[in-house]
Short mmCIF file of C-alpha atoms and ligand atoms in Angstrom, two decimals:
data_model
loop_
_atom_site.label_atom_id
_atom_site.label_comp_id
_atom_site.label_asym_id
_atom_site.label_seq_id
_atom_site.Cartn_x
_atom_site.Cartn_y
_atom_site.Cartn_z
CA MET A 1290 150.76 137.08 190.71
CA SER A 1291 147.82 139.24 189.82
CA ASP A 1292 144.11 139.15 189.56
CA SER A 1293 143.34 141.20 186.51
CA PRO A 1294 144.32 140.86 182.89
CA ARG A 1295 145.54 144.42 182.99
CA ASP A 1296 148.01 143.63 185.77
CA ASP A 1297 149.14 140.62 183.82
CA LEU A 1298 149.68 142.77 180.78
CA THR A 1299 151.68 145.27 182.81
CA GLU A 1300 153.77 142.47 184.19
CA LEU A 1301 154.27 140.99 180.77
CA THR A 1302 155.42 144.32 179.44
CA ARG A 1303 157.82 144.72 182.31
CA ALA A 1304 159.31 141.28 181.71
CA LEU A 1305 159.67 142.04 178.04
CA ILE A 1306 161.43 145.33 178.69
CA ALA A 1307 163.76 143.67 181.18
CA HIS A 1308 164.55 140.97 178.69
CA VAL A 1309 165.32 143.37 175.88
CA ALA A 1310 167.46 145.58 178.12
CA TRP A 1311 169.57 142.67 179.23
CA GLN A 1312 169.90 141.23 175.75
CA ARG A 1313 170.89 144.64 174.47
CA ASP A 1314 173.54 144.90 177.16
CA LEU A 1315 174.89 141.58 176.01
CA GLY A 1316 175.08 142.77 172.46
CA ALA A 1317 172.56 140.09 171.60
CA VAL A 1318 169.92 142.25 170.03
CA GLU A 1319 170.41 140.54 166.70
CA LEU A 1320 169.16 137.36 168.31
CA LEU A 1321 165.94 139.13 169.22
CA ARG A 1322 165.35 140.04 165.62
CA GLU A 1323 165.23 136.37 164.81
CA GLY A 1324 162.08 136.02 166.84
CA SER A 1325 163.76 134.78 169.93
CA LEU A 1326 161.64 135.82 172.86
CA PRO A 1327 160.49 133.16 175.24
CA ALA A 1328 157.35 131.74 173.76
CA ALA A 1329 155.17 132.31 176.77
CA ARG A 1330 156.26 135.88 177.28
CA ALA A 1331 156.22 136.89 173.65
CA ALA A 1332 152.82 135.49 172.87
CA ALA A 1333 149.78 137.66 172.53
CA PRO A 1334 148.74 139.18 175.84
CA GLU A 1335 145.68 136.99 176.20
CA ALA A 1336 147.63 133.79 175.88
CA PRO A 1337 150.29 133.44 178.55
CA VAL A 1338 148.43 134.05 181.74
CA GLU A 1339 145.95 131.31 180.98
CA ALA A 1340 148.58 128.62 180.91
CA PRO A 1341 147.87 126.18 183.69
CA PRO A 1342 150.54 125.42 186.24
CA LEU A 1343 152.35 122.36 185.10
CA GLU A 1344 153.71 119.47 187.00
CA GLY A 1345 157.04 120.10 188.50
CA ALA A 1346 156.11 123.54 189.69
CA ARG A 1347 156.78 124.02 193.36
CA GLY A 1348 153.75 123.56 195.48
CA GLU A 1349 152.30 121.26 192.83
CA ALA A 1350 155.11 118.81 192.88
CA PRO A 1351 154.96 115.30 194.20
CA PRO A 1352 156.88 114.81 197.44
CA LEU A 1353 160.58 114.29 197.26
CA GLU A 1354 161.58 110.78 196.51
CA GLY A 1355 161.69 108.68 199.59
CA SER A 1356 159.67 111.03 201.71
CA PRO A 1357 156.21 110.07 202.81
CA VAL A 1358 153.37 112.36 201.97
CA ALA A 1359 152.60 114.27 205.09
CA ALA A 1360 149.94 116.91 205.31
CA PRO A 1361 151.10 120.05 207.08
CA PRO A 1362 149.85 119.83 210.64
CA SER A 1363 148.24 123.23 210.60
CA ALA A 1364 146.23 122.67 207.45
CA PRO A 1365 145.31 119.04 206.98
CA SER A 1366 142.56 119.54 204.45
CA GLN A 1367 143.55 122.81 202.84
CA PRO A 1368 145.27 123.01 199.51
CA PRO A 1369 148.38 125.17 199.54
CA PRO A 1370 147.73 128.84 198.80
CA ALA A 1371 148.14 129.15 195.09
CA PRO A 1372 151.85 129.74 194.85
CA VAL A 1373 153.03 131.93 192.08
CA VAL A 1374 153.43 129.63 189.16
CA ALA A 1375 154.17 130.99 185.75
CA PRO A 1376 154.11 129.57 182.28
CA GLY A 1377 157.88 129.81 182.36
CA TYR A 1378 157.88 127.12 184.98
CA ALA A 1379 156.69 124.42 182.66
CA ALA A 1380 158.43 121.26 183.66
CA ALA A 1381 161.09 119.84 181.43
CA PRO A 1382 159.73 117.05 179.27
CA SER A 1383 162.45 114.78 180.47
CA ALA A 1384 164.47 114.91 183.64
CA PRO A 1385 167.71 116.84 183.32
CA PRO A 1386 170.91 114.94 183.92
CA PRO A 1387 172.19 114.64 187.46
CA PRO A 1388 174.66 117.48 187.74
CA VAL A 1389 176.55 117.42 190.91
CA ALA A 1390 180.19 117.90 190.12
CA ARG A 1391 181.26 118.12 193.73
CA PRO A 1392 181.06 114.90 195.67
CA PRO A 1393 179.08 115.23 198.87
CA ALA A 1394 181.55 116.04 201.54
CA SER A 1395 181.73 114.22 204.78
CA PRO A 1396 179.93 116.37 207.32
CA ALA A 1397 182.52 115.76 209.95
CA ALA A 1398 185.38 116.80 207.72
CA VAL A 1399 184.00 120.01 206.32
CA ARG A 1400 181.64 122.83 206.87
CA PRO A 1401 182.11 123.42 210.54
CA LEU A 1402 179.65 126.27 210.15
CA PHE A 1403 177.15 123.80 208.97
CA VAL A 1404 177.59 121.27 211.68
CA GLU A 1405 177.19 124.01 214.24
CA ALA A 1406 174.21 125.45 212.49
CA ALA A 1407 172.63 122.04 212.70
CA ALA A 1408 173.39 121.84 216.37
CA GLN A 1409 171.65 125.17 216.78
CA GLY A 1410 168.44 123.86 215.37
CA ALA A 1411 168.72 123.41 211.64
CA ALA A 1412 167.71 119.92 210.67
CA ARG A 1413 170.32 118.23 208.54
CA ALA A 1414 168.28 115.09 208.19
CA ARG A 1415 165.42 116.40 206.17
CA GLY A 1416 161.95 115.29 206.91
CA PRO A 1417 159.15 115.82 204.46
CA ALA A 1418 158.89 119.31 203.07
CA LEU A 1419 156.39 121.61 204.73
CA GLU A 1420 153.87 122.70 202.14
CA GLY A 1421 151.29 125.44 201.96
CA PRO A 1422 150.54 127.62 204.96
CA ALA A 1423 152.74 125.49 207.21
CA ARG A 1424 155.81 126.51 205.23
CA VAL A 1425 154.81 130.16 205.22
CA ALA A 1426 154.25 130.04 208.97
CA ALA A 1427 157.57 128.32 209.63
CA LEU A 1428 159.40 130.93 207.59
CA GLN A 1429 157.60 133.66 209.51
CA VAL A 1430 158.88 132.17 212.75
CA ILE A 1431 162.45 132.47 211.47
CA HIS A 1432 161.77 135.95 210.14
CA ASP A 1433 160.53 137.02 213.57
CA GLU A 1434 163.65 135.60 215.20
CA VAL A 1435 165.80 137.54 212.76
CA LYS A 1436 163.95 140.77 213.53
CA GLY A 1437 164.86 140.40 217.18
CA CYS A 1438 168.34 139.03 216.65
CA THR A 1439 171.32 140.62 218.36
CA ALA A 1440 173.74 137.75 217.85
CA CYS A 1441 176.48 139.72 216.10
CA ARG A 1442 177.82 143.26 215.90
CA LEU A 1443 175.89 144.00 212.71
CA VAL A 1444 172.87 144.69 214.90
CA GLN A 1445 174.46 147.98 215.96
CA LYS A 1446 174.23 149.81 212.67
CA ARG A 1447 171.27 148.18 211.06
CA THR A 1448 168.04 150.02 210.32
CA ASN A 1449 166.07 146.94 209.31
CA THR A 1450 166.81 143.28 209.12
CA VAL A 1451 166.47 141.85 205.61
CA PHE A 1452 165.03 138.37 205.40
CA SER A 1453 163.81 137.47 201.92
CA ARG A 1454 161.67 138.41 199.01
CA GLY A 1455 159.71 136.40 196.48
CA ASN A 1456 158.05 133.04 196.47
CA PRO A 1457 158.68 130.57 199.30
CA PHE A 1458 157.57 127.80 196.92
CA ALA A 1459 160.03 128.81 194.23
CA ARG A 1460 161.97 126.27 192.24
CA LEU A 1461 164.83 128.72 191.96
CA CYS A 1462 166.57 130.60 194.76
CA PHE A 1463 169.17 133.39 194.47
CA ILE A 1464 171.47 133.96 197.42
CA GLY A 1465 173.52 137.11 197.87
CA GLU A 1466 175.91 138.37 200.49
CA GLY A 1467 174.11 140.82 202.72
CA PRO A 1468 171.91 143.92 202.61
CA GLY A 1469 173.16 147.15 201.09
CA GLU A 1470 171.99 150.63 201.86
CA GLN A 1471 168.59 150.49 200.20
CA GLU A 1472 167.95 147.00 201.50
CA ASP A 1473 168.75 148.18 205.03
CA ARG A 1474 166.35 151.06 204.58
CA THR A 1475 163.49 149.03 203.11
CA GLY A 1476 163.97 145.64 204.78
CA SER A 1477 163.84 143.84 201.44
CA PRO A 1478 166.75 142.14 199.68
CA PHE A 1479 168.07 143.21 196.31
CA VAL A 1480 166.04 146.37 195.82
CA GLY A 1481 168.94 148.74 195.06
CA PRO A 1482 171.03 148.92 191.89
CA ALA A 1483 172.27 145.35 192.22
CA GLY A 1484 168.70 144.23 192.73
CA GLN A 1485 167.54 146.01 189.63
CA LEU A 1486 170.20 144.22 187.63
CA LEU A 1487 169.21 140.95 189.26
CA ASP A 1488 165.60 141.57 188.26
CA ARG A 1489 166.68 142.10 184.67
CA ILE A 1490 168.58 138.85 184.74
CA ILE A 1491 165.53 137.10 186.16
CA GLY A 1492 163.33 138.74 183.52
CA SER A 1493 165.69 137.56 180.80
CA MET A 1494 165.20 134.02 182.00
CA GLY A 1495 161.51 134.42 181.27
CA LEU A 1496 160.69 134.67 184.97
CA ASP A 1497 159.18 137.31 187.16
CA ARG A 1498 160.89 138.57 190.30
CA GLU A 1499 157.93 137.33 192.34
CA GLU A 1500 158.34 133.73 191.27
CA VAL A 1501 161.85 133.20 192.58
CA TYR A 1502 163.09 133.32 196.18
CA VAL A 1503 165.85 135.75 197.09
CA CYS A 1504 167.84 136.07 200.30
CA ASN A 1505 171.31 136.71 201.70
CA VAL A 1506 173.93 135.06 203.86
CA VAL A 1507 173.70 137.78 206.53
CA LYS A 1508 170.48 139.55 207.38
CA CYS A 1509 171.89 142.89 208.58
CA ARG A 1510 173.86 145.39 206.56
CA PRO A 1511 177.61 145.39 207.10
CA PRO A 1512 178.74 149.02 207.49
CA TYR A 1513 179.95 150.56 204.23
CA ASN A 1514 178.90 147.35 202.49
CA ARG A 1515 182.06 145.62 203.59
CA THR A 1516 182.19 141.84 203.28
CA PRO A 1517 180.70 140.16 206.34
CA GLU A 1518 183.29 138.87 208.77
CA ALA A 1519 183.60 135.15 209.41
CA ASP A 1520 182.09 135.44 212.88
CA GLU A 1521 179.14 137.43 211.54
CA MET A 1522 178.40 134.79 208.92
CA HIS A 1523 178.84 132.16 211.56
CA ALA A 1524 176.31 133.88 213.81
CA CYS A 1525 173.79 134.42 211.04
CA SER A 1526 174.10 131.24 209.00
CA PRO A 1527 171.64 129.15 211.03
CA PHE A 1528 168.89 131.41 209.73
CA LEU A 1529 169.86 130.77 206.11
CA VAL A 1530 170.24 127.05 206.71
CA ARG A 1531 166.75 126.88 208.14
CA GLN A 1532 165.32 129.07 205.37
CA LEU A 1533 166.74 126.83 202.69
CA ASP A 1534 165.57 123.73 204.47
CA LEU A 1535 162.03 125.09 204.27
CA VAL A 1536 162.09 126.49 200.74
CA ARG A 1537 164.05 123.56 199.28
CA PRO A 1538 164.54 125.03 195.85
CA GLU A 1539 165.44 122.76 192.98
CA VAL A 1540 168.33 125.04 192.07
CA ILE A 1541 170.32 127.66 193.97
CA VAL A 1542 172.19 130.44 192.21
CA ALA A 1543 174.94 131.64 194.52
CA LEU A 1544 175.70 135.28 193.75
CA GLY A 1545 179.33 136.19 194.30
CA ARG A 1546 182.11 135.01 196.45
CA THR A 1547 180.54 135.33 199.88
CA ALA A 1548 177.48 133.22 199.11
CA VAL A 1549 179.51 130.74 197.10
CA GLY A 1550 182.18 130.46 199.76
CA PHE A 1551 179.60 129.89 202.43
CA LEU A 1552 177.38 127.41 200.60
CA LEU A 1553 180.23 125.36 199.19
CA ASP A 1554 182.61 125.85 202.08
CA THR A 1555 185.42 126.84 199.80
CA LYS A 1556 187.92 129.62 199.32
CA ASP A 1557 188.38 128.83 195.65
CA SER A 1558 188.14 131.74 193.27
CA MET A 1559 184.96 132.66 191.48
CA THR A 1560 186.77 132.14 188.20
CA ARG A 1561 187.29 128.51 189.08
CA LEU A 1562 183.89 127.94 190.57
CA ARG A 1563 181.41 129.72 188.36
CA GLY A 1564 179.80 128.11 185.37
CA ARG A 1565 179.85 124.63 186.89
CA TRP A 1566 177.42 122.76 189.07
CA HIS A 1567 178.14 122.19 192.71
CA SER A 1568 175.97 121.01 195.56
CA TYR A 1569 174.67 122.26 198.86
CA GLU A 1570 172.80 119.69 200.94
CA GLY A 1571 171.93 117.83 197.78
CA ILE A 1572 170.63 120.94 196.02
CA PRO A 1573 172.42 121.84 192.78
CA VAL A 1574 174.25 125.16 193.16
CA LEU A 1575 175.43 127.31 190.32
CA PRO A 1576 177.89 130.03 191.33
CA THR A 1577 177.85 133.16 189.23
CA TRP A 1578 179.03 136.75 189.39
CA HIS A 1579 177.35 139.01 191.91
CA PRO A 1580 175.32 141.77 190.21
CA SER A 1581 177.28 144.38 192.21
CA TYR A 1582 180.47 142.92 190.79
CA ILE A 1583 179.05 143.24 187.30
CA LEU A 1584 178.13 146.86 188.02
CA ARG A 1585 181.67 147.59 189.21
CA GLN A 1586 183.31 146.28 186.05
CA PRO A 1587 185.22 148.76 183.91
CA PRO A 1588 183.96 149.20 180.35
CA GLU A 1589 186.62 146.85 178.98
CA THR A 1590 185.35 143.85 180.91
CA VAL A 1591 181.70 144.47 181.62
CA LYS A 1592 180.46 142.83 178.47
CA ALA A 1593 182.43 139.65 179.01
CA THR A 1594 181.30 139.45 182.63
CA LYS A 1595 177.67 139.83 181.58
CA ALA A 1596 178.11 137.22 178.89
CA GLU A 1597 179.52 134.78 181.46
CA THR A 1598 176.60 135.51 183.77
CA TRP A 1599 174.15 134.87 180.98
CA ALA A 1600 175.92 131.62 180.09
CA ASP A 1601 175.51 130.59 183.74
CA MET A 1602 171.82 131.46 183.69
CA LYS A 1603 171.36 129.35 180.58
CA LEU A 1604 172.69 126.37 182.52
CA VAL A 1605 170.13 127.11 185.22
CA MET A 1606 167.32 127.40 182.69
CA ALA A 1607 168.30 124.13 181.07
CA ARG A 1608 168.28 122.41 184.41
CA LEU A 1609 164.84 123.76 185.27
CA GLY A 1610 163.50 122.99 181.82
CA LEU A 1611 162.85 126.64 181.09
CA GLN A 1612 162.68 127.62 177.46
CA PRO A 1613 165.71 129.62 176.48
CA PRO A 1614 164.60 133.01 175.18
CA THR A 1615 166.69 132.60 172.05
CA ARG A 1616 166.17 129.92 169.42
CA PRO A 1617 168.31 128.70 166.60
N1 URA B 1168 173.79 142.78 197.60
C1 URA B 1168 173.51 141.62 198.23
O1 URA B 1168 174.33 140.73 198.31
N2 URA B 1168 172.32 141.49 198.77
C2 URA B 1168 171.38 142.41 198.69
O2 URA B 1168 170.30 142.18 199.21
C3 URA B 1168 171.68 143.60 198.01
C4 URA B 1168 172.90 143.77 197.47
FE1 SF4 B 1169 171.58 138.50 213.94
FE2 SF4 B 1169 172.35 137.93 211.45
FE3 SF4 B 1169 171.75 140.44 212.10
FE4 SF4 B 1169 173.98 139.35 213.06
S1 SF4 B 1169 173.52 139.73 210.88
S2 SF4 B 1169 172.48 140.55 214.22
S3 SF4 B 1169 173.34 137.22 213.37
S4 SF4 B 1169 170.35 138.69 212.08
N1 URA B 1170 184.09 138.89 194.24
C1 URA B 1170 182.83 138.89 194.72
O1 URA B 1170 182.60 139.17 195.88
N2 URA B 1170 181.82 138.59 193.89
C2 URA B 1170 182.02 138.28 192.61
O2 URA B 1170 181.06 138.00 191.92
C3 URA B 1170 183.35 138.28 192.13
C4 URA B 1170 184.36 138.57 192.95
#
């Protein structure tokens, strides 16, 4: 994250401000008065950054059950580069309950996109996770392919491709729809208004934007921010499939209908899907409202939509063993 105590302090302040702003938006300021900030973030500035990474943090974790320990080929004796691990990522004292509400679907019956993506090179049968520099390098290979990709019409109007931001060793991954204007201009996902709201949500969870992984279903901006067409998602999805197979987050938050529809292969409404656990390739998925959707809400409904989003994030925090920022 940072090298100096001053940077840490700046970061801490930023997280605190984000948290308060979001809580205020939710009308939850009274909760703050009860001394409700996440312990690690609210502690004196000298305390939180010293907290050691705890077990369960990505990059420190034991291998997945059933997978042999395999050193990354490119770095047999090197420890992974210190991934960003924050006090907020303390492991839960006891394992959370198995969540998956949706039974694993038969691959042949569903997700044609998926089966094809696999045929195009995404490994469905997962080997051991790549750790350390090997994972970073493998993601860079995909990123380079994306930069040169002309597989769908979205290439025509794009300024930059938009691959990911954040920590490739994250326990938590947010997936959106596709780049907007500012993302197209900068090449980084969720940097515009929706991204700022997303960062506040992340901050409210006691996390920093740099310790989660963020990407989209399509890597090039659809003109006028229209929803990506089925054939565009189809063309682009192998990149996402491969990305997720490398990052292997413990939890995915699917932001909005496009990401949810793609990951869960469903046309069900967000109202039916959000707030409950689902599964993508064995990874628990929580669908929630897209930040752009929240920003588009009229004044009558915005508060309720934010409250639902926050309720969803509390489910995510519970599953990751993160301390809720409010206490009884
Ligand atoms: N909306 C998205 O879905 N993704 C972005 O990166 C930005 C806005
Ligand atoms: Fe390639 Fe995806 Fe961009 Fe289409 S949206 S050109 S498939 S990277
Ligand atoms: N439609 C979307 O695309 N996203 C939402 O979050 C809700 C409705």
